[in-house]
mmCIF file of C-alpha atoms in Angstrom:
data_model
loop_
_atom_site.group_PDB
_atom_site.id
_atom_site.type_symbol
_atom_site.label_atom_id
_atom_site.label_comp_id
_atom_site.label_asym_id
_atom_site.label_seq_id
_atom_site.Cartn_x
_atom_site.Cartn_y
_atom_site.Cartn_z
ATOM 1 C CA MET N 84 -14.954 -30.466 -3.798
ATOM 2 C CA ASP N 85 -15.587 -29.251 -0.254
ATOM 3 C CA GLN N 86 -18.438 -26.852 0.406
ATOM 4 C CA GLN N 87 -16.207 -23.991 1.524
ATOM 5 C CA ARG N 88 -14.226 -24.101 -1.712
ATOM 6 C CA GLU N 89 -17.504 -24.178 -3.616
ATOM 7 C CA ASN N 90 -18.603 -21.086 -1.677
ATOM 8 C CA LEU N 91 -15.331 -19.382 -2.599
ATOM 9 C CA ILE N 92 -15.876 -20.178 -6.274
ATOM 10 C CA ASN N 93 -19.387 -18.731 -6.036
ATOM 11 C CA VAL N 94 -17.958 -15.515 -4.578
ATOM 12 C CA PHE N 95 -15.693 -15.128 -7.610
ATOM 13 C CA VAL N 96 -18.559 -15.947 -9.977
ATOM 14 C CA SER N 97 -20.530 -13.141 -8.304
ATOM 15 C CA GLU N 98 -17.570 -10.844 -9.137
ATOM 16 C CA GLY N 99 -18.247 -11.470 -12.816
ATOM 17 C CA LEU N 100 -15.947 -14.399 -13.553
ATOM 18 C CA SER N 101 -17.001 -17.366 -15.597
ATOM 19 C CA ARG N 102 -17.314 -20.629 -13.687
ATOM 20 C CA SER N 103 -14.021 -21.880 -15.134
ATOM 21 C CA GLY N 104 -12.300 -18.585 -14.336
ATOM 22 C CA ALA N 105 -13.598 -18.699 -10.766
ATOM 23 C CA GLU N 106 -12.363 -22.277 -10.352
ATOM 24 C CA GLU N 107 -8.926 -21.264 -11.610
ATOM 25 C CA MET N 108 -8.832 -18.275 -9.270
ATOM 26 C CA ALA N 109 -9.844 -20.385 -6.274
ATOM 27 C CA GLY N 110 -7.295 -23.036 -7.198
ATOM 28 C CA THR N 111 -4.485 -20.489 -7.457
ATOM 29 C CA LEU N 112 -5.282 -18.812 -4.152
ATOM 30 C CA THR N 113 -5.872 -21.959 -2.110
ATOM 31 C CA GLY N 114 -2.967 -23.750 -3.805
ATOM 32 C CA ALA N 115 0.167 -21.909 -4.964
ATOM 33 C CA ALA N 116 -0.610 -18.685 -3.082
ATOM 34 C CA THR N 117 -1.239 -20.548 0.168
ATOM 35 C CA ASP N 118 2.012 -22.465 -0.398
ATOM 36 C CA THR N 119 3.817 -19.112 -0.577
ATOM 37 C CA ALA N 120 2.220 -17.879 2.638
ATOM 38 C CA CYS N 121 3.317 -21.051 4.437
ATOM 39 C CA GLU N 122 6.863 -20.727 3.087
ATOM 40 C CA LEU N 123 7.115 -17.139 4.303
ATOM 41 C CA LEU N 124 5.663 -18.040 7.707
ATOM 42 C CA PRO N 125 6.210 -21.746 8.462
ATOM 43 C CA GLY N 126 3.302 -23.003 10.537
ATOM 44 C CA ALA N 127 0.937 -20.225 9.406
ATOM 45 C CA GLU N 128 -1.792 -22.807 8.836
ATOM 46 C CA ARG N 129 -1.555 -24.248 12.361
ATOM 47 C CA GLY N 130 -3.548 -22.535 15.077
ATOM 48 C CA GLU N 131 -5.947 -19.622 14.750
ATOM 49 C CA ALA N 132 -3.746 -16.837 13.336
ATOM 50 C CA TRP N 133 -5.244 -17.374 9.855
ATOM 51 C CA ARG N 134 -8.388 -15.657 11.160
ATOM 52 C CA TRP N 135 -6.760 -12.240 10.738
ATOM 53 C CA ALA N 136 -6.372 -12.850 7.000
ATOM 54 C CA PHE N 137 -9.822 -14.404 6.621
ATOM 55 C CA MET N 138 -11.690 -11.770 8.653
ATOM 56 C CA SER N 139 -9.855 -8.897 6.970
ATOM 57 C CA ALA N 140 -11.213 -10.243 3.690
ATOM 58 C CA VAL N 141 -14.729 -10.655 5.080
ATOM 59 C CA THR N 142 -15.169 -7.461 7.113
ATOM 60 C CA LEU N 143 -13.144 -4.719 5.414
ATOM 61 C CA PRO N 144 -14.388 -4.339 1.806
ATOM 62 C CA PRO N 145 -17.210 -1.877 2.689
ATOM 63 C CA THR N 146 -14.809 0.309 4.699
ATOM 64 C CA LEU N 147 -12.060 0.161 2.069
ATOM 65 C CA GLY N 148 -14.587 1.051 -0.620
ATOM 66 C CA ALA N 149 -15.913 3.989 1.390
ATOM 67 C CA LEU N 150 -12.405 5.359 1.969
ATOM 68 C CA ALA N 151 -11.696 5.109 -1.754
ATOM 69 C CA GLU N 152 -14.911 6.933 -2.603
ATOM 70 C CA GLN N 153 -13.873 9.747 -0.253
ATOM 71 C CA LYS N 154 -10.867 10.213 -2.548
ATOM 72 C CA ALA N 155 -13.015 9.934 -5.706
ATOM 73 C CA LEU N 156 -11.472 6.549 -6.528
ATOM 74 C CA PRO N 157 -13.339 3.431 -7.754
ATOM 75 C CA PRO N 158 -14.286 1.306 -4.710
ATOM 76 C CA ALA N 159 -14.217 -2.012 -6.576
ATOM 77 C CA ASP N 160 -10.494 -1.675 -7.291
ATOM 78 C CA ALA N 161 -9.783 -0.588 -3.714
ATOM 79 C CA THR N 162 -11.391 -3.738 -2.343
ATOM 80 C CA LEU N 163 -9.806 -6.176 -4.786
ATOM 81 C CA THR N 164 -6.886 -7.260 -2.592
ATOM 82 C CA ALA N 165 -9.271 -7.926 0.301
ATOM 83 C CA ARG N 166 -11.494 -10.065 -1.897
ATOM 84 C CA LEU N 167 -8.532 -12.058 -3.200
ATOM 85 C CA LEU N 168 -7.282 -12.453 0.366
ATOM 86 C CA LEU N 169 -10.365 -14.532 1.079
ATOM 87 C CA GLY N 170 -8.881 -17.360 -0.973
ATOM 88 C CA VAL N 171 -5.605 -17.513 0.955
ATOM 89 C CA GLY N 172 -7.428 -17.253 4.279
ATOM 90 C CA HIS N 173 -9.573 -20.173 3.196
ATOM 91 C CA GLY N 174 -6.513 -22.119 2.056
ATOM 92 C CA LEU N 175 -4.781 -21.679 5.423
ATOM 93 C CA GLN N 176 -7.912 -22.674 7.304
ATOM 94 C CA MET N 177 -8.386 -25.843 5.273
ATOM 95 C CA ARG N 178 -4.750 -26.947 5.598
ATOM 96 C CA GLY N 179 -4.767 -26.534 9.341
ATOM 97 C CA GLN N 180 -8.025 -28.338 10.067
ATOM 98 C CA ASP N 181 -6.434 -31.656 10.989
ATOM 99 C CA LEU N 182 -3.116 -30.359 12.309
ATOM 100 C CA PRO N 183 -2.268 -29.724 15.959
ATOM 101 C CA PRO N 184 -1.427 -26.114 16.845
ATOM 102 C CA LEU N 185 2.208 -25.127 17.153
ATOM 103 C CA PRO N 186 3.590 -25.114 20.715
ATOM 104 C CA ALA N 187 4.553 -21.468 20.164
ATOM 105 C CA ALA N 188 3.741 -18.713 17.670
ATOM 106 C CA PRO N 189 5.191 -19.272 14.176
ATOM 107 C CA THR N 190 8.545 -17.580 13.564
ATOM 108 C CA PRO N 191 8.673 -15.207 10.577
ATOM 109 C CA SER N 192 11.235 -16.163 7.968
ATOM 110 C CA PRO N 193 14.006 -13.664 7.142
ATOM 111 C CA ALA N 194 12.268 -13.078 3.819
ATOM 112 C CA LEU N 195 9.029 -12.117 5.578
ATOM 113 C CA ARG N 196 10.864 -9.687 7.873
ATOM 114 C CA THR N 197 12.413 -8.064 4.814
ATOM 115 C CA LEU N 198 8.994 -7.805 3.208
ATOM 116 C CA ARG N 199 7.672 -6.120 6.328
ATOM 117 C CA SER N 200 10.379 -3.502 6.036
ATOM 118 C CA GLN N 201 9.467 -2.899 2.405
ATOM 119 C CA ALA N 202 5.769 -2.753 3.240
ATOM 120 C CA GLU N 203 6.382 -0.118 5.899
ATOM 121 C CA THR N 204 7.904 2.262 3.369
ATOM 122 C CA PHE N 205 5.098 1.588 0.890
ATOM 123 C CA VAL N 206 2.331 2.087 3.446
ATOM 124 C CA THR N 207 3.804 5.303 4.827
ATOM 125 C CA ALA N 208 4.218 6.815 1.365
ATOM 126 C CA GLU N 209 0.827 5.700 0.047
ATOM 127 C CA LEU N 210 -1.328 6.565 3.056
ATOM 128 C CA SER N 211 0.458 9.840 3.790
ATOM 129 C CA ARG N 212 -0.300 10.917 0.234
ATOM 130 C CA HIS N 213 -4.019 10.306 0.714
ATOM 131 C CA PHE N 214 -4.604 11.031 4.390
ATOM 132 C CA GLY N 215 -1.616 12.865 5.856
ATOM 133 C CA ALA N 216 -1.600 11.512 9.402
ATOM 134 C CA HIS N 217 -2.583 7.896 8.771
ATOM 135 C CA LEU N 218 -1.808 5.923 11.937
ATOM 136 C CA ALA N 219 -5.309 6.542 13.292
ATOM 137 C CA ILE N 220 -6.821 4.982 10.157
ATOM 138 C CA GLN N 221 -4.553 1.933 10.495
ATOM 139 C CA ALA N 222 -5.566 1.568 14.152
ATOM 140 C CA ARG N 223 -9.260 1.905 13.300
ATOM 141 C CA LEU N 224 -9.155 -0.781 10.622
ATOM 142 C CA THR N 225 -7.195 -3.085 12.928
ATOM 143 C CA HIS N 226 -9.872 -2.604 15.574
ATOM 144 C CA VAL N 227 -12.684 -3.337 13.090
ATOM 145 C CA VAL N 228 -11.149 -6.678 12.155
ATOM 146 C CA GLY N 229 -10.097 -7.558 15.704
ATOM 147 C CA GLU N 230 -13.647 -7.127 16.993
ATOM 148 C CA ASN N 231 -14.687 -10.037 14.773
ATOM 149 C CA ILE N 232 -12.020 -12.481 15.953
ATOM 150 C CA VAL N 233 -12.869 -14.700 18.891
ATOM 151 C CA GLN N 234 -10.744 -14.616 22.028
ATOM 152 C CA PRO N 235 -8.162 -15.670 22.966
ATOM 153 C CA ARG N 236 -6.271 -14.325 19.974
ATOM 154 C CA ASP N 237 -2.611 -13.830 19.173
ATOM 155 C CA ASP N 238 -2.511 -10.481 17.415
ATOM 156 C CA GLU N 239 1.197 -10.607 16.602
ATOM 157 C CA ALA N 240 0.987 -14.045 14.987
ATOM 158 C CA GLY N 241 -2.131 -12.868 13.198
ATOM 159 C CA GLY N 242 -0.243 -9.867 11.848
ATOM 160 C CA TRP N 243 2.597 -11.969 10.466
ATOM 161 C CA THR N 244 0.053 -14.354 8.932
ATOM 162 C CA LEU N 245 -1.794 -11.462 7.330
ATOM 163 C CA LEU N 246 1.480 -10.081 5.978
ATOM 164 C CA ALA N 247 2.437 -13.456 4.486
ATOM 165 C CA ALA N 248 -1.038 -13.863 2.979
ATOM 166 C CA LEU N 249 -0.944 -10.386 1.408
ATOM 167 C CA GLU N 250 2.447 -11.044 -0.136
ATOM 168 C CA ALA N 251 1.107 -14.335 -1.489
ATOM 169 C CA VAL N 252 -1.863 -12.546 -3.064
ATOM 170 C CA ASP N 253 0.490 -10.016 -4.626
ATOM 171 C CA ARG N 254 2.768 -12.641 -6.152
ATOM 172 C CA HIS N 255 0.065 -14.892 -7.532
ATOM 173 C CA ALA N 256 -2.622 -12.398 -8.583
ATOM 174 C CA GLY N 257 -2.047 -8.781 -7.655
ATOM 175 C CA ASN N 258 1.207 -8.045 -9.449
ATOM 176 C CA ALA N 259 -0.329 -9.192 -12.726
ATOM 177 C CA PHE N 260 -3.187 -6.718 -12.228
ATOM 178 C CA LEU N 261 -0.784 -3.804 -11.820
ATOM 179 C CA ARG N 262 0.615 -4.496 -15.244
ATOM 180 C CA PHE N 263 -2.788 -3.561 -16.695
ATOM 181 C CA ALA N 264 -4.138 -1.016 -14.201
ATOM 182 C CA GLU N 265 -3.930 2.672 -15.006
ATOM 183 C CA GLY N 266 -5.033 6.004 -13.555
ATOM 184 C CA ASP N 267 -7.693 5.926 -10.856
ATOM 185 C CA SER N 268 -7.990 2.142 -11.069
ATOM 186 C CA ARG N 269 -4.331 1.733 -10.168
ATOM 187 C CA SER N 270 -4.510 4.408 -7.447
ATOM 188 C CA ALA N 271 -7.545 2.761 -5.854
ATOM 189 C CA TYR N 272 -5.948 -0.659 -5.909
ATOM 190 C CA GLN N 273 -2.775 0.616 -4.273
ATOM 191 C CA LEU N 274 -4.773 2.492 -1.639
ATOM 192 C CA GLY N 275 -6.733 -0.612 -0.636
ATOM 193 C CA ARG N 276 -3.565 -2.648 -0.609
ATOM 194 C CA ALA N 277 -1.758 -0.122 1.580
ATOM 195 C CA LEU N 278 -4.631 -0.056 4.082
ATOM 196 C CA LEU N 279 -4.473 -3.847 4.449
ATOM 197 C CA TYR N 280 -0.699 -3.900 4.793
ATOM 198 C CA GLY N 281 -1.086 -1.184 7.418
ATOM 199 C CA ILE N 282 -3.042 -3.571 9.622
ATOM 200 C CA ALA N 283 -0.260 -6.153 9.414
ATOM 201 C CA LEU N 284 2.286 -3.472 10.328
ATOM 202 C CA GLN N 285 0.269 -2.437 13.380
ATOM 203 C CA LEU N 286 -0.022 -6.000 14.638
ATOM 204 C CA THR N 287 3.651 -6.859 14.121
ATOM 205 C CA ALA N 288 5.152 -3.568 15.305
ATOM 206 C CA ALA N 289 6.354 -4.986 18.618
ATOM 207 C CA SER N 290 8.483 -7.739 17.084
ATOM 208 C CA SER N 291 9.856 -6.240 13.923
ATOM 209 C CA SER N 292 12.799 -4.415 12.547
ATOM 210 C CA SER N 293 11.776 -2.179 9.630
ATOM 211 C CA ALA N 294 12.996 -0.516 6.401
ATOM 212 C CA ALA N 295 11.758 0.103 2.718
ATOM 213 C CA PRO N 296 8.748 -1.049 0.384
ATOM 214 C CA ALA N 297 7.792 -2.606 -2.849
ATOM 215 C CA PRO N 298 4.273 -1.964 -4.155
ATOM 216 C CA ARG N 299 2.306 -4.952 -5.383
ATOM 217 C CA PRO N 300 -1.096 -4.673 -7.230
ATOM 218 C CA THR N 301 -4.453 -6.541 -8.153
ATOM 219 C CA GLY N 302 -7.535 -7.279 -10.501
ATOM 220 C CA ILE N 303 -9.871 -10.267 -10.635
ATOM 221 C CA ARG N 304 -11.643 -10.062 -13.938
ATOM 222 C CA ARG N 305 -8.607 -9.094 -15.962
ATOM 223 C CA LEU N 306 -6.618 -12.006 -14.608
ATOM 224 C CA PHE N 307 -8.974 -14.948 -14.790
ATOM 225 C CA GLY N 308 -12.011 -13.603 -16.626
ATOM 226 C CA ARG N 309 -10.823 -14.339 -20.137
ATOM 227 C CA ARG N 310 -12.375 -17.740 -20.633
#
């Protein structure tokens, strides 16, 4: 087992999972979920665009938690998607280590463009409900992550990669959490999720055609903690 995957497992153990639960979580995110991200954005693992997904997971949890607390929502649930995103970011990084970069930015699949349209509706509805005018918050979070990504960087490719990674997290972990989440826990999760999707929308705005959303939720312990 490589050291980075071991570090990822230790992160999930620190979240309260058993060792076996953490191994299963890491395996799902670096395996099937990363497969999904690469299907939605062929070539996502080649080049440096994966850094937007990885650094969003690393840098944003404190900010997402603070924004949730401002709305009297539980910060742990608001940061869950970001923490799960770490696994897909790691999976993309590992797959691309020995591959040459693409000669041009990866081209989003039709399915990913449709998902962007759905995400735009979701983000607008969710963030408007909490913050009213929300574009400034999206821009601020995008700036926070971007400051931690080395130059030169391809923000548009990074945005599509982040979008594909978020959808992968939703399909393979987050949607199952929503089936259990209620009340403030559900609201916090959806808020954190919307803030992350908002970054992807900002980065891909120049190259997209948009339309309507589909919420997709999260929860680490409830998914893999029963061991």
